[in-house]
Amino acid sequence: MGRNGRLAAGGNIVRRIGGRIGGPIGAKIGGGISGRITGPITRLMEPPPGMAFDFSQPAGEPALTPRDSISWRVFANPVTLFIGGVAAVILELAEPSVRAGVWEHSSFRTDPVLRLRRTGAAAMMTVYGPQSAAREMIARVVRRHDQVRGALPDGTPYFANNSRLLDWVQATASYGFIEAYSAFAAPLTPAEKSRGFAEAEKAARLYGANNPPLTLAQWHFMLAQVSTTLEPSDILLDFLDTMRTAPILPRMLRPMQRMFVRAAIDMLPADIRSRLLLVGRGLGPADRAAVRAMARLAERLPLPGSPPAQARLRVGPAEPQQDDFSAHALG
């Protein structure tokens, strides 16, 4: 099927989504979104003011992960990027020390849209940015996090750059993005998921993680170890309410935004949903089909000018890359 055929098929998918939502909002979505969807979806990937960056330059400089990586596929889908990001934050906020650092030392409560765009910009730079710029950005984040310290209500101290907490944050991010893509956009094999975890190692260690999971099996082992410490909280519920109601997507797409938040809950392991008192807050069959349709439509859209598109121009045709770690070793 050619490009026009794929986009026409995408329009039919979106019209069916509008029918599932129903009512006047559903009619607006079904009738008009197919011609206007590229803009709102692309804006999810744009950096906020002050963080603009041309990912097409400097020509030829590789990213921390190669163009033919699983990561480049996963992070190019803005729908599953949103879903996976919410799922990762759910798991982070379920860990008491991470919860305190994220909620008390960030702008999630006061300006969630700006915080999401900053986080998204950091993710884009980590995966698609030229290595030199990615390293500089990560170093700035590490210096900022070095100031994030405090104590839990029981007096237990926490420190954002604690390697144990960083291992968890990096692991949940990899899990969230990989699993959301596999669940809603295009299924990944266990081997492909393991590749995705392994590809994140270089950036994870730059952020300060010492033992991030490098395979799907290692993630499952870590989750089993940490799961007994995870707990529900009012902060977690506040975060989910914020993600449902904040003006992240245009008004006519807000029903989809709420579905995406439910999708993030839906993709969590059943025992984790139960532990966090989130049972019944996921997707029904019709909504699950609608989210998959949106994620698969996002796979077909070209999204010109987005960081992934610019990065492909910078690095050229896919081929094995020699990163600067190897260059240093050989030198």
Coordinates of C-alpha atoms in Angstrom, one line a residue, residues 64-223:
L64 CA 24.0 7.2 21.5
T65 CA 21.9 4.5 19.8
P66 CA 22.2 3.6 16.1
R67 CA 19.6 4.4 13.5
D68 CA 18.6 0.7 13.0
S69 CA 18.0 0.2 16.7
I70 CA 14.8 -0.9 18.4
S71 CA 14.9 2.4 20.3
W72 CA 14.7 4.5 17.1
R73 CA 11.5 2.6 16.2
V74 CA 10.0 2.9 19.7
F75 CA 10.6 6.6 20.4
A76 CA 9.3 7.6 17.0
N77 CA 5.7 6.9 17.9
P78 CA 4.3 9.8 19.9
V79 CA 1.2 7.9 20.9
T80 CA 3.0 5.1 22.6
L81 CA 5.7 7.5 23.9
F82 CA 2.9 9.3 25.8
I83 CA 1.4 6.1 27.1
G84 CA 4.8 4.6 28.0
G85 CA 5.9 7.7 29.7
V86 CA 2.8 7.8 31.9
A87 CA 3.3 4.1 32.8
A88 CA 6.9 4.7 33.7
V89 CA 5.9 7.6 36.0
I90 CA 3.3 5.4 37.7
L91 CA 6.0 2.9 38.6
E92 CA 8.4 5.7 39.7
L93 CA 5.7 7.3 41.9
A94 CA 5.0 4.0 43.5
E95 CA 8.5 3.9 44.9
P96 CA 8.5 6.1 48.1
S97 CA 11.9 7.7 47.6
V98 CA 11.5 8.4 43.9
R99 CA 8.0 9.7 44.6
A100 CA 9.3 12.3 47.0
G101 CA 12.0 13.5 44.7
V102 CA 9.7 13.7 41.6
W103 CA 6.7 15.3 43.3
E104 CA 8.4 17.7 45.7
H105 CA 11.2 18.9 43.4
S106 CA 9.6 19.1 40.0
S107 CA 7.0 21.2 38.2
F108 CA 4.5 18.3 37.7
R109 CA 2.0 19.9 40.1
T110 CA 2.3 23.5 38.9
D111 CA 2.9 23.1 35.1
P112 CA 2.5 19.5 34.0
V113 CA 2.4 20.3 30.3
L114 CA 5.8 22.1 30.5
R115 CA 7.2 19.3 32.6
L116 CA 6.1 16.7 30.0
R117 CA 7.5 18.7 27.1
R118 CA 10.9 19.0 29.0
T119 CA 10.9 15.3 29.7
G120 CA 10.0 14.5 26.1
A121 CA 12.8 16.8 24.8
A122 CA 15.3 15.0 27.1
A123 CA 14.1 11.6 25.7
M124 CA 14.4 12.8 22.2
M125 CA 17.9 14.1 22.8
T126 CA 19.0 10.9 24.5
V127 CA 17.8 8.7 21.7
Y128 CA 18.1 10.9 18.5
G129 CA 20.5 13.7 19.4
P130 CA 24.1 13.8 18.3
Q131 CA 26.3 12.2 20.9
S132 CA 28.1 15.4 21.9
A133 CA 24.8 17.3 22.5
A134 CA 23.3 14.3 24.3
R135 CA 26.2 14.0 26.7
E136 CA 26.1 17.7 27.5
M137 CA 22.3 17.6 28.2
I138 CA 22.7 14.5 30.4
A139 CA 25.5 16.1 32.3
R140 CA 23.3 19.2 33.0
V141 CA 20.5 16.9 34.3
V142 CA 22.9 15.0 36.6
R143 CA 24.1 18.3 38.0
R144 CA 20.5 19.5 38.6
H145 CA 19.6 16.2 40.3
D146 CA 22.6 16.5 42.6
Q147 CA 20.6 19.2 44.4
V148 CA 17.5 17.1 44.9
R149 CA 17.8 15.8 48.5
G150 CA 15.3 15.4 51.3
A151 CA 13.8 13.0 53.8
L152 CA 10.7 10.9 53.8
P153 CA 8.0 11.3 56.5
D154 CA 9.6 8.5 58.5
G155 CA 13.0 10.3 58.3
T156 CA 14.6 8.2 55.7
P157 CA 16.9 10.4 53.5
Y158 CA 16.7 10.3 49.8
F159 CA 19.0 11.6 47.1
A160 CA 18.0 11.9 43.4
N161 CA 21.4 10.7 42.2
N162 CA 21.4 7.6 44.4
S163 CA 22.4 4.8 42.0
R164 CA 19.7 2.4 43.3
L165 CA 17.0 4.9 42.6
L166 CA 18.5 5.7 39.2
D167 CA 18.6 2.0 38.3
W168 CA 14.8 2.0 39.0
V169 CA 14.0 5.2 37.1
Q170 CA 16.0 4.0 34.0
A171 CA 14.5 0.6 34.1
T172 CA 10.9 1.9 34.4
A173 CA 11.5 4.2 31.5
S174 CA 12.8 1.4 29.3
Y175 CA 9.9 -0.8 30.3
G176 CA 7.3 1.8 29.8
F177 CA 8.3 2.9 26.3
I178 CA 9.1 -0.7 25.0
E179 CA 6.0 -2.3 26.4
A180 CA 3.7 0.5 25.3
Y181 CA 5.0 0.2 21.7
S182 CA 4.7 -3.6 21.7
A183 CA 1.2 -3.6 23.3
F184 CA -0.4 -0.9 21.1
A185 CA 1.7 -0.1 18.0
A186 CA 3.6 -3.2 16.8
P187 CA 4.3 -6.4 18.8
L188 CA 8.0 -6.9 19.7
T189 CA 9.5 -10.3 20.4
P190 CA 11.2 -11.0 23.8
A191 CA 14.6 -10.8 22.0
E192 CA 13.7 -7.3 20.5
K193 CA 12.5 -6.1 23.9
S194 CA 15.8 -7.3 25.4
R195 CA 17.6 -5.3 22.7
G196 CA 15.7 -2.3 23.7
F197 CA 16.8 -2.6 27.3
A198 CA 20.4 -3.2 26.2
E199 CA 20.4 -0.1 23.9
A200 CA 19.5 2.1 26.9
E201 CA 22.6 1.1 28.9
K202 CA 24.9 3.7 27.6
A203 CA 22.6 6.6 28.4
A204 CA 21.6 5.0 31.7
R205 CA 25.2 4.9 32.9
L206 CA 25.7 8.5 31.8
Y207 CA 22.7 9.4 34.0
G208 CA 24.4 7.6 36.9
A209 CA 22.7 4.2 37.0
N210 CA 25.1 1.3 37.9
N211 CA 23.0 -1.8 37.3
P212 CA 20.2 -1.0 34.8
P213 CA 18.5 -4.2 33.4
L214 CA 20.0 -5.1 30.1
T215 CA 17.5 -7.8 29.1
L216 CA 13.8 -8.5 29.5
A217 CA 14.6 -11.2 32.1
Q218 CA 16.7 -8.8 34.1
W219 CA 13.8 -6.4 34.2
H220 CA 11.4 -9.1 35.4
F221 CA 13.9 -10.0 38.1
M222 CA 14.3 -6.3 39.2
L223 CA 10.5 -5.8 39.2

